[in-house]
Short mmCIF file of C-alpha atoms in Angstrom, two decimals:
data_model
loop_
_atom_site.label_atom_id
_atom_site.label_comp_id
_atom_site.label_asym_id
_atom_site.label_seq_id
_atom_site.Cartn_x
_atom_site.Cartn_y
_atom_site.Cartn_z
CA UNK A 28 16.77 -135.51 62.46
CA UNK A 29 14.78 -133.21 60.21
CA UNK A 30 13.95 -131.02 63.20
CA UNK A 31 17.63 -130.79 64.01
CA UNK A 32 18.39 -129.71 60.45
CA UNK A 33 15.67 -127.04 60.55
CA UNK A 34 17.02 -125.74 63.84
CA UNK A 35 20.51 -125.62 62.37
CA UNK A 36 19.24 -123.62 59.40
CA UNK A 37 17.51 -121.13 61.69
CA UNK A 38 20.71 -120.33 63.62
CA UNK A 39 22.51 -118.55 60.72
CA UNK A 40 19.26 -116.77 59.86
CA UNK A 41 18.91 -115.49 63.41
CA UNK A 42 22.56 -114.42 63.50
CA UNK A 43 22.15 -112.54 60.22
CA UNK A 44 19.00 -110.84 61.52
CA UNK A 45 20.74 -109.85 64.74
CA UNK A 46 23.74 -108.54 62.77
CA UNK A 47 21.52 -106.36 60.56
CA UNK A 48 19.66 -105.10 63.63
CA UNK A 49 22.96 -104.23 65.32
CA UNK A 50 24.17 -102.41 62.21
CA UNK A 51 20.92 -100.43 62.07
CA UNK A 52 21.21 -99.47 65.74
CA UNK A 53 24.82 -98.34 65.28
CA UNK A 54 23.87 -96.27 62.22
CA UNK A 55 20.96 -94.70 64.11
CA UNK A 56 23.21 -93.93 67.07
CA UNK A 57 25.76 -92.33 64.75
CA UNK A 58 23.10 -90.16 63.12
CA UNK A 59 21.71 -89.13 66.50
CA UNK A 60 25.21 -88.30 67.75
CA UNK A 61 25.92 -86.17 64.65
CA UNK A 62 22.58 -84.39 64.95
CA UNK A 63 23.21 -83.69 68.62
CA UNK A 64 26.57 -82.06 67.74
CA UNK A 65 24.92 -79.50 65.43
CA UNK A 66 23.47 -76.27 66.87
CA UNK A 67 19.70 -76.13 67.17
CA UNK A 68 18.19 -75.24 63.82
CA UNK A 69 21.15 -76.55 61.78
CA UNK A 70 21.00 -79.65 59.65
CA UNK A 71 22.92 -81.27 56.76
CA UNK A 72 21.31 -82.16 53.45
CA UNK A 73 22.16 -82.81 49.82
CA UNK A 74 21.05 -80.44 47.07
CA UNK A 75 21.78 -81.04 43.40
CA UNK A 76 24.49 -83.48 44.32
CA UNK A 77 26.21 -80.97 46.63
CA UNK A 78 26.57 -81.45 50.37
CA UNK A 79 24.74 -78.60 52.06
CA UNK A 80 24.67 -77.39 55.66
CA UNK A 81 21.79 -75.08 56.58
CA UNK A 82 21.65 -72.85 59.66
CA UNK A 83 19.20 -70.27 58.32
CA UNK A 84 17.26 -68.35 60.96
CA UNK A 85 18.79 -70.41 63.79
CA UNK A 86 19.39 -67.46 66.19
CA UNK A 87 23.16 -67.96 65.92
CA UNK A 88 25.50 -65.36 67.44
CA UNK A 89 28.70 -66.86 66.02
CA UNK A 90 29.87 -69.12 63.21
CA UNK A 91 29.06 -72.65 64.45
CA UNK A 92 31.73 -75.25 64.99
CA UNK A 93 31.60 -78.89 63.88
CA UNK A 94 30.38 -78.03 60.39
CA UNK A 95 31.11 -81.11 58.25
CA UNK A 96 34.41 -80.39 56.47
CA UNK A 97 33.10 -81.83 53.19
CA UNK A 98 30.37 -79.16 53.02
CA UNK A 99 29.94 -77.55 49.60
CA UNK A 100 27.19 -75.02 50.41
CA UNK A 101 26.86 -73.27 53.78
CA UNK A 102 23.85 -71.14 54.70
CA UNK A 103 24.26 -68.95 57.81
CA UNK A 104 21.77 -66.30 56.69
CA UNK A 105 19.15 -64.58 58.87
CA UNK A 106 21.00 -64.94 62.17
CA UNK A 107 22.59 -62.51 64.65
CA UNK A 108 26.28 -63.03 63.93
CA UNK A 109 28.12 -59.71 64.66
CA UNK A 110 31.72 -60.60 63.83
CA UNK A 111 33.79 -62.89 61.59
CA UNK A 112 37.09 -63.87 63.26
CA UNK A 113 40.31 -64.94 61.59
CA UNK A 114 40.19 -68.46 60.06
CA UNK A 115 36.43 -68.73 60.66
CA UNK A 116 36.08 -71.16 57.73
CA UNK A 117 39.54 -72.72 57.52
CA UNK A 118 38.23 -76.29 57.99
CA UNK A 119 35.96 -76.10 54.94
CA UNK A 120 38.31 -76.61 51.98
CA UNK A 121 35.52 -77.78 49.62
CA UNK A 122 33.17 -74.86 50.22
CA UNK A 123 31.68 -73.43 47.03
CA UNK A 124 28.91 -71.15 48.34
CA UNK A 125 28.74 -69.16 51.57
CA UNK A 126 25.64 -67.17 52.53
CA UNK A 127 26.08 -64.72 55.45
CA UNK A 128 23.33 -62.32 54.46
CA UNK A 129 20.85 -60.74 56.89
CA UNK A 130 23.08 -60.90 59.97
CA UNK A 131 24.52 -58.16 62.20
CA UNK A 132 28.09 -58.41 60.88
CA UNK A 133 29.88 -55.11 61.54
CA UNK A 134 33.46 -56.34 61.55
CA UNK A 135 35.41 -58.85 59.44
CA UNK A 136 38.89 -59.68 60.66
CA UNK A 137 41.65 -59.98 58.10
CA UNK A 138 42.05 -63.67 57.25
CA UNK A 139 38.42 -64.55 58.00
CA UNK A 140 38.07 -66.19 54.57
CA UNK A 141 41.55 -67.66 54.46
CA UNK A 142 41.59 -71.09 52.84
CA UNK A 143 38.51 -70.45 50.68
CA UNK A 144 40.16 -68.60 47.80
CA UNK A 145 40.70 -71.58 45.53
CA UNK A 146 37.20 -73.08 45.55
CA UNK A 147 34.68 -70.51 46.75
CA UNK A 148 32.67 -68.98 43.91
CA UNK A 149 29.84 -67.22 45.79
CA UNK A 150 29.97 -65.06 48.95
CA UNK A 151 26.90 -63.17 50.17
CA UNK A 152 27.50 -60.43 52.80
CA UNK A 153 24.44 -58.38 51.91
CA UNK A 154 22.09 -56.84 54.50
CA UNK A 155 24.57 -56.61 57.37
CA UNK A 156 26.08 -53.66 59.30
CA UNK A 157 29.34 -53.30 57.42
CA UNK A 158 30.79 -49.77 57.37
CA UNK A 159 34.34 -50.49 56.22
CA UNK A 160 36.46 -53.53 55.26
CA UNK A 161 40.10 -53.77 54.27
CA UNK A 162 40.64 -54.82 50.66
CA UNK A 163 43.08 -57.46 51.96
CA UNK A 164 40.11 -59.36 53.41
CA UNK A 165 39.28 -60.62 49.91
CA UNK A 166 42.84 -61.01 48.62
CA UNK A 167 43.30 -63.82 46.08
CA UNK A 168 39.56 -64.55 46.14
CA UNK A 169 37.81 -65.37 42.87
CA UNK A 170 34.29 -65.55 44.30
CA UNK A 171 31.42 -63.35 43.22
CA UNK A 172 30.69 -61.11 46.22
CA UNK A 173 27.45 -59.39 47.24
CA UNK A 174 28.08 -56.30 49.44
CA UNK A 175 24.73 -54.56 48.98
CA UNK A 176 22.46 -53.13 51.71
CA UNK A 177 25.16 -52.22 54.22
CA UNK A 178 25.70 -48.75 55.82
CA UNK A 179 29.00 -48.13 54.03
CA UNK A 180 31.34 -45.23 54.75
CA UNK A 181 32.12 -43.82 51.32
CA UNK A 182 35.84 -43.10 51.29
CA UNK A 183 39.09 -44.18 49.64
CA UNK A 184 39.07 -47.49 51.51
CA UNK A 185 35.71 -48.48 50.03
CA UNK A 186 36.82 -47.30 46.59
CA UNK A 187 39.87 -49.59 46.75
CA UNK A 188 37.71 -52.47 48.00
CA UNK A 189 35.23 -52.14 45.12
CA UNK A 190 38.13 -52.18 42.64
CA UNK A 191 39.47 -55.39 44.24
CA UNK A 192 36.37 -57.64 44.50
CA UNK A 193 34.29 -59.24 41.76
CA UNK A 194 30.76 -58.05 42.53
CA UNK A 195 27.64 -60.12 41.86
CA UNK A 196 25.94 -58.82 38.73
CA UNK A 197 23.35 -56.17 39.55
CA UNK A 198 24.41 -55.82 43.21
CA UNK A 199 26.53 -52.67 42.76
CA UNK A 200 23.46 -50.41 42.83
CA UNK A 201 22.77 -51.66 46.37
CA UNK A 202 26.12 -50.35 47.66
CA UNK A 203 24.90 -47.05 49.08
CA UNK A 204 26.71 -44.40 51.14
CA UNK A 205 25.49 -44.64 54.72
CA UNK A 206 27.97 -41.93 55.65
CA UNK A 207 30.59 -39.82 53.90
CA UNK A 208 33.00 -36.96 54.44
CA UNK A 209 30.70 -34.96 52.17
CA UNK A 210 27.09 -34.80 53.32
CA UNK A 211 25.65 -34.67 49.79
CA UNK A 212 26.89 -38.22 49.11
CA UNK A 213 24.79 -39.85 51.86
CA UNK A 214 22.02 -42.01 50.45
CA UNK A 215 23.52 -42.18 46.97
CA UNK A 216 24.83 -45.30 45.20
CA UNK A 217 28.60 -45.45 45.59
CA UNK A 218 29.27 -46.05 41.89
CA UNK A 219 27.25 -42.92 41.11
CA UNK A 220 29.31 -40.91 43.59
CA UNK A 221 32.75 -42.04 42.37
CA UNK A 222 31.77 -41.15 38.81
CA UNK A 223 32.31 -37.53 39.91
CA UNK A 224 34.57 -37.91 42.96
CA UNK A 225 37.86 -39.75 43.28
CA UNK A 226 38.09 -40.31 47.03
CA UNK A 227 41.65 -41.63 46.87
CA UNK A 228 42.85 -38.60 44.87
CA UNK A 229 41.11 -36.24 47.33
CA UNK A 230 42.75 -38.12 50.20
CA UNK A 231 46.18 -37.81 48.54
CA UNK A 232 45.69 -34.06 48.01
CA UNK A 233 44.59 -33.63 51.62
CA UNK A 234 47.64 -35.57 52.82
CA UNK A 235 49.96 -33.50 50.62
CA UNK A 236 48.46 -30.25 51.93
CA UNK A 237 48.81 -31.49 55.52
CA UNK A 238 52.49 -32.29 54.90
CA UNK A 239 53.10 -28.87 53.36
CA UNK A 240 51.40 -27.15 56.30
CA UNK A 241 53.50 -29.19 58.75
CA UNK A 242 56.73 -28.39 56.89
CA UNK A 243 55.82 -24.71 56.73
CA UNK A 244 55.10 -24.75 60.47
CA UNK A 245 58.51 -26.23 61.26
CA UNK A 246 60.21 -23.79 58.90
CA UNK A 247 58.41 -20.85 60.55
CA UNK A 248 59.49 -22.10 64.00
CA UNK A 249 63.15 -22.33 62.92
CA UNK A 250 63.08 -18.84 61.38
CA UNK A 251 61.38 -17.42 64.47
CA UNK A 252 64.03 -18.98 66.69
CA UNK A 253 66.86 -17.59 64.56
CA UNK A 254 65.32 -14.11 64.57
CA UNK A 255 64.85 -14.31 68.35
CA UNK A 256 68.43 -15.53 68.82
CA UNK A 257 69.94 -12.73 66.69
CA UNK A 258 67.85 -10.03 68.39
CA UNK A 259 68.71 -11.40 71.83
CA UNK A 260 72.43 -11.29 71.00
CA UNK A 261 72.09 -7.78 69.62
CA UNK A 262 70.28 -6.68 72.78
CA UNK A 263 72.96 -8.29 74.98
CA UNK A 264 75.71 -6.58 72.96
CA UNK A 265 73.95 -3.20 73.20
CA UNK A 266 73.58 -3.51 76.97
CA UNK A 267 77.20 -4.50 77.35
CA UNK A 268 78.33 -1.49 75.30
CA UNK A 269 76.18 0.83 77.40
CA UNK A 270 77.64 -0.72 80.51
CA UNK A 271 81.18 -0.12 79.23
CA UNK A 272 80.39 3.49 78.37
CA UNK A 273 79.10 4.09 81.86
CA UNK A 274 82.38 3.00 83.45
CA UNK A 275 85.32 5.37 84.21
CA UNK A 276 87.80 5.44 81.35
CA UNK A 277 90.56 3.47 83.19
CA UNK A 278 88.20 0.72 84.30
CA UNK A 279 86.59 0.73 80.85
CA UNK A 280 89.94 0.06 79.20
CA UNK A 281 90.53 -2.80 81.64
CA UNK A 282 87.08 -4.24 80.92
CA UNK A 283 87.64 -3.89 77.18
CA UNK A 284 91.03 -5.61 77.45
CA UNK A 285 89.43 -8.36 79.50
CA UNK A 286 86.67 -8.73 76.93
CA UNK A 287 89.20 -8.81 74.05
CA UNK A 288 91.38 -11.40 75.80
CA UNK A 289 88.29 -13.48 76.54
CA UNK A 290 87.27 -13.33 72.91
CA UNK A 291 90.82 -14.28 71.82
#
C-alpha cells in the first residue's frame, strides 16, 4: 500500500516535470523562430531599460523588415543602404533613436520618416552620400538631427532645410559644401558660407531677372511683328500705286473705282 502511495505521488511530479520541459521547449522554439526571422548580423537586446535592435555592420542593402514594433532604439549604422523609401519606419511607433550613419544613403523619399514625429528624439544621417533633401522630409519632426559628413550641394534648398531641422549640437560644422554654384564655396562649412551669401535671395533675384528677360523677349517679338506688318502694308500700298500709275488713264480710273468700291 505504501508503494502504491509513493507511485501515486510520483505521477503529479512527473507530469509537472514534463510540463516545465514542454514549456522550455516551446520558449526555445519561439526564440529560435524569432532569431531566424532577423537578418544575419541583427539581434534584439535591452539597454538601460529600452528595447534595442542592432544591425550594425550587417552588410544590409535595405532597411530590414520584421523589426520588433516595440523597438525603442534602432541601429542600422555601418551598412550599405542606398535609399530610404516612403514609410520605411511606419511600424515602429515607439522608436526614440534611429542611427543610419555610415551608409551609402543618397536619396530619402518624402514620407520616409512618417509616423516617427511624435516620439523620435535622435536621428543620425551622418557620413552618407546625401547631396540634397527636401525640407518636407523632416516636417513636424522634433528630433535632433545629425547631417554632417555628406557631400551637400550648397543652394537655397539646403539653406531652407537647415532652417527647418533641429541640428545636433556641434554637428553644424560638419555640414560642408561638396558642390556649389560658386566654386569658392566648395570645401567650406555651410554656416560659414551663408553668413555672407543668401542663396535663396540670389535664387529669387536670378528668377526675377529671368522673368524680365523673358518678358522683354516677348515684347521685342511683338514690336518686331508690328513693324514688319506696317512696313509690309506700306510696301504693298506703294506697289499698288505704282501699278495704277502705269495703267492707261481710262483703265486706271476703272481700277481706282473698283478699289474704292471694294474698300466701301
